[in-house]
Structures are given as C-alpha cells and as structure tokens.
Amino acid sequence: MAHVESAHLVELALSNATPTDADAEALRHIDHCTRCRDELRSLTRLVTAARTAQLVDLPTAPPARVWQRIDHDLSTGSAPPRPHTRTPDHRKRALLALLALLALAAAAGIAHRRLHERAKRAQKGPGS
C-alpha cells in the first residue's frame, strides 16, 4: 500500500466519522510505516491541543471592521448558497482538510504561547 494520504490522516486524527474499511487498511499501513505513524501522531497532538484550548487562550477579539466585512459579505449575497449534491472530489477534500489543519495549528500555536506566557508570570511570582 502507498502512504496514507494527508487528508485521510487528518480524518483519522479528528476521529469524527465511523471507521470504514479504508480506515482499517490505513491503520494497518500506519502500524508498519514510521513516516505515516509520525504524521498521524503529530496531527493527533494538534487536534488534542486545539480541542482543549479555551477561549481565554485566544488573542483579543477581531476588530469591528472584520465583523462588518463579514456582515456585508453575507448580506450582499443574491441567494443563500445551495448545498452540494455531489461528493467533493479528492483535491477539494484534501484542501478542506489542509485548511482545517491550518486552523488547528493556529489555535494550538496561540494556546501554546498563552500557556507559556502564564508559566513565565507564575515563575516570577505575584505582583510582577
């Protein structure tokens, strides 16, 4: 079997879906492939960090102009988007998985930075 595709590794790390035969085959490959096993392990750590991040770990709220732009973009649409009736092709799924991974990475990085800052303050002691 070829290496497990990154999009499939992301899906395995998220573990949101009911396991399939393809998942079982991928996991058998991962048992014997250091590269895929390490990638899955990294993705799983990232998912765990993102899921345990709390609102206080995130930076300040975006400026009002961001919400105004979102509101404007939503209100100028001519019609609500239609749901997809077909399954997205492989490239679209990989892109969506990559975007989800990037969002998780950003959240994990922010959470890590905030926790590191808290640890520094705690080491300095109260009133520092």
Coordinates of C-alpha atoms in Angstrom, one line a residue:
M1 CA 0.0 0.0 0.0
A2 CA 1.2 3.5 -0.8
H3 CA 1.5 6.0 2.1
V4 CA -1.8 7.2 3.6
E5 CA -2.9 10.5 2.1
S6 CA -2.6 13.6 4.3
A7 CA -6.4 14.2 4.1
H8 CA -7.1 10.7 5.3
L9 CA -4.6 11.1 8.2
V10 CA -6.4 14.3 9.2
E11 CA -9.7 12.5 9.2
L12 CA -8.2 9.7 11.4
A13 CA -6.7 12.3 13.8
L14 CA -10.1 14.1 14.1
S15 CA -11.8 10.7 14.5
N16 CA -15.2 12.2 13.8
A17 CA -16.5 9.6 11.5
T18 CA -17.5 5.9 11.9
P19 CA -14.4 3.8 10.9
T20 CA -14.5 2.3 7.5
D21 CA -12.7 -0.5 5.7
A22 CA -10.4 2.1 4.2
D23 CA -9.6 3.4 7.7
A24 CA -8.7 -0.2 8.9
E25 CA -6.4 -0.6 5.9
A26 CA -4.8 2.8 6.5
L27 CA -4.2 1.9 10.2
R28 CA -2.6 -1.4 9.2
H29 CA -0.2 0.5 7.0
I30 CA 0.5 3.0 9.8
D31 CA 1.4 0.1 12.1
H32 CA 4.3 -0.6 9.7
C33 CA 5.2 2.8 8.3
T34 CA 7.2 5.2 10.5
R35 CA 6.5 8.2 8.3
C36 CA 2.7 7.8 8.4
R37 CA 2.7 6.9 12.1
D38 CA 4.7 10.0 13.0
E39 CA 2.5 12.3 10.8
L40 CA -0.7 10.8 12.5
R41 CA 0.9 11.2 15.9
S42 CA 1.6 14.9 15.2
L43 CA -1.8 15.5 13.8
T44 CA -3.4 13.8 16.8
R45 CA -1.4 16.0 19.2
L46 CA -2.5 19.1 17.3
V47 CA -6.2 18.0 17.4
T48 CA -5.9 17.4 21.1
A49 CA -4.3 20.8 21.7
A50 CA -7.0 22.6 19.6
R51 CA -9.8 20.8 21.3
T52 CA -8.6 21.6 24.8
A53 CA -7.9 25.3 24.1
Q54 CA -10.1 27.6 25.9
L55 CA -11.5 31.0 25.0
V56 CA -9.1 32.7 27.4
D57 CA -6.2 31.1 25.5
L58 CA -7.1 33.0 22.3
P59 CA -6.0 36.5 21.5
T60 CA -8.3 39.5 21.7
A61 CA -11.4 39.7 19.6
P62 CA -11.0 40.8 16.0
P63 CA -11.6 44.5 15.3
A64 CA -15.1 45.7 14.5
R65 CA -14.2 46.1 10.8
V66 CA -13.7 42.4 10.4
W67 CA -17.3 41.7 11.7
Q68 CA -18.6 44.5 9.5
R69 CA -16.9 42.9 6.4
I70 CA -18.4 39.5 7.3
D71 CA -21.8 41.0 7.7
H72 CA -21.5 42.9 4.5
D73 CA -20.4 39.9 2.5
L74 CA -23.2 37.8 3.9
S75 CA -25.9 40.5 3.3
T76 CA -24.9 41.2 -0.3
G77 CA -25.3 37.6 -1.4
S78 CA -28.0 37.2 -4.0
A79 CA -29.2 33.9 -2.7
P80 CA -28.2 31.6 0.1
P81 CA -25.6 29.0 -1.0
R82 CA -27.1 25.8 -2.3
P83 CA -25.9 22.6 -0.6
H84 CA -23.6 20.4 -2.6
T85 CA -25.4 17.5 -4.1
R86 CA -22.3 15.6 -5.0
T87 CA -19.3 14.4 -3.0
P88 CA -16.4 16.8 -3.3
D89 CA -13.5 15.4 -5.4
H90 CA -10.3 14.3 -3.8
R91 CA -8.5 17.6 -4.3
K92 CA -11.3 19.6 -2.6
R93 CA -11.3 17.2 0.3
A94 CA -7.6 17.5 0.7
L95 CA -7.8 21.3 0.5
L96 CA -10.6 21.3 3.1
A97 CA -8.6 19.0 5.4
L98 CA -5.5 21.2 5.0
L99 CA -7.5 24.3 5.8
A100 CA -8.9 22.6 8.9
L101 CA -5.4 21.5 9.9
L102 CA -4.0 25.1 9.4
A103 CA -6.8 26.4 11.6
L104 CA -6.0 23.8 14.3
A105 CA -2.3 24.7 14.0
A106 CA -3.0 28.4 14.5
A107 CA -5.2 27.7 17.5
A108 CA -2.6 25.4 19.0
G109 CA 0.1 27.9 18.5
I110 CA -1.9 30.6 20.2
A111 CA -2.8 28.4 23.1
H112 CA 0.9 27.3 23.5
R113 CA 2.0 30.9 23.5
R114 CA -0.6 31.9 26.1
L115 CA 0.3 29.0 28.3
H116 CA 4.0 29.8 28.0
E117 CA 3.3 33.4 29.0
R118 CA 1.3 32.3 32.0
A119 CA 4.1 30.0 33.1
K120 CA 6.6 32.8 32.9
R121 CA 4.4 35.1 35.0
A122 CA 3.9 32.3 37.5
Q123 CA 7.6 31.8 37.9
K124 CA 8.2 35.5 38.5
G125 CA 5.7 35.4 41.4
P126 CA 2.7 37.5 42.3
G127 CA 2.8 41.2 41.7
S128 CA 5.4 41.0 38.9

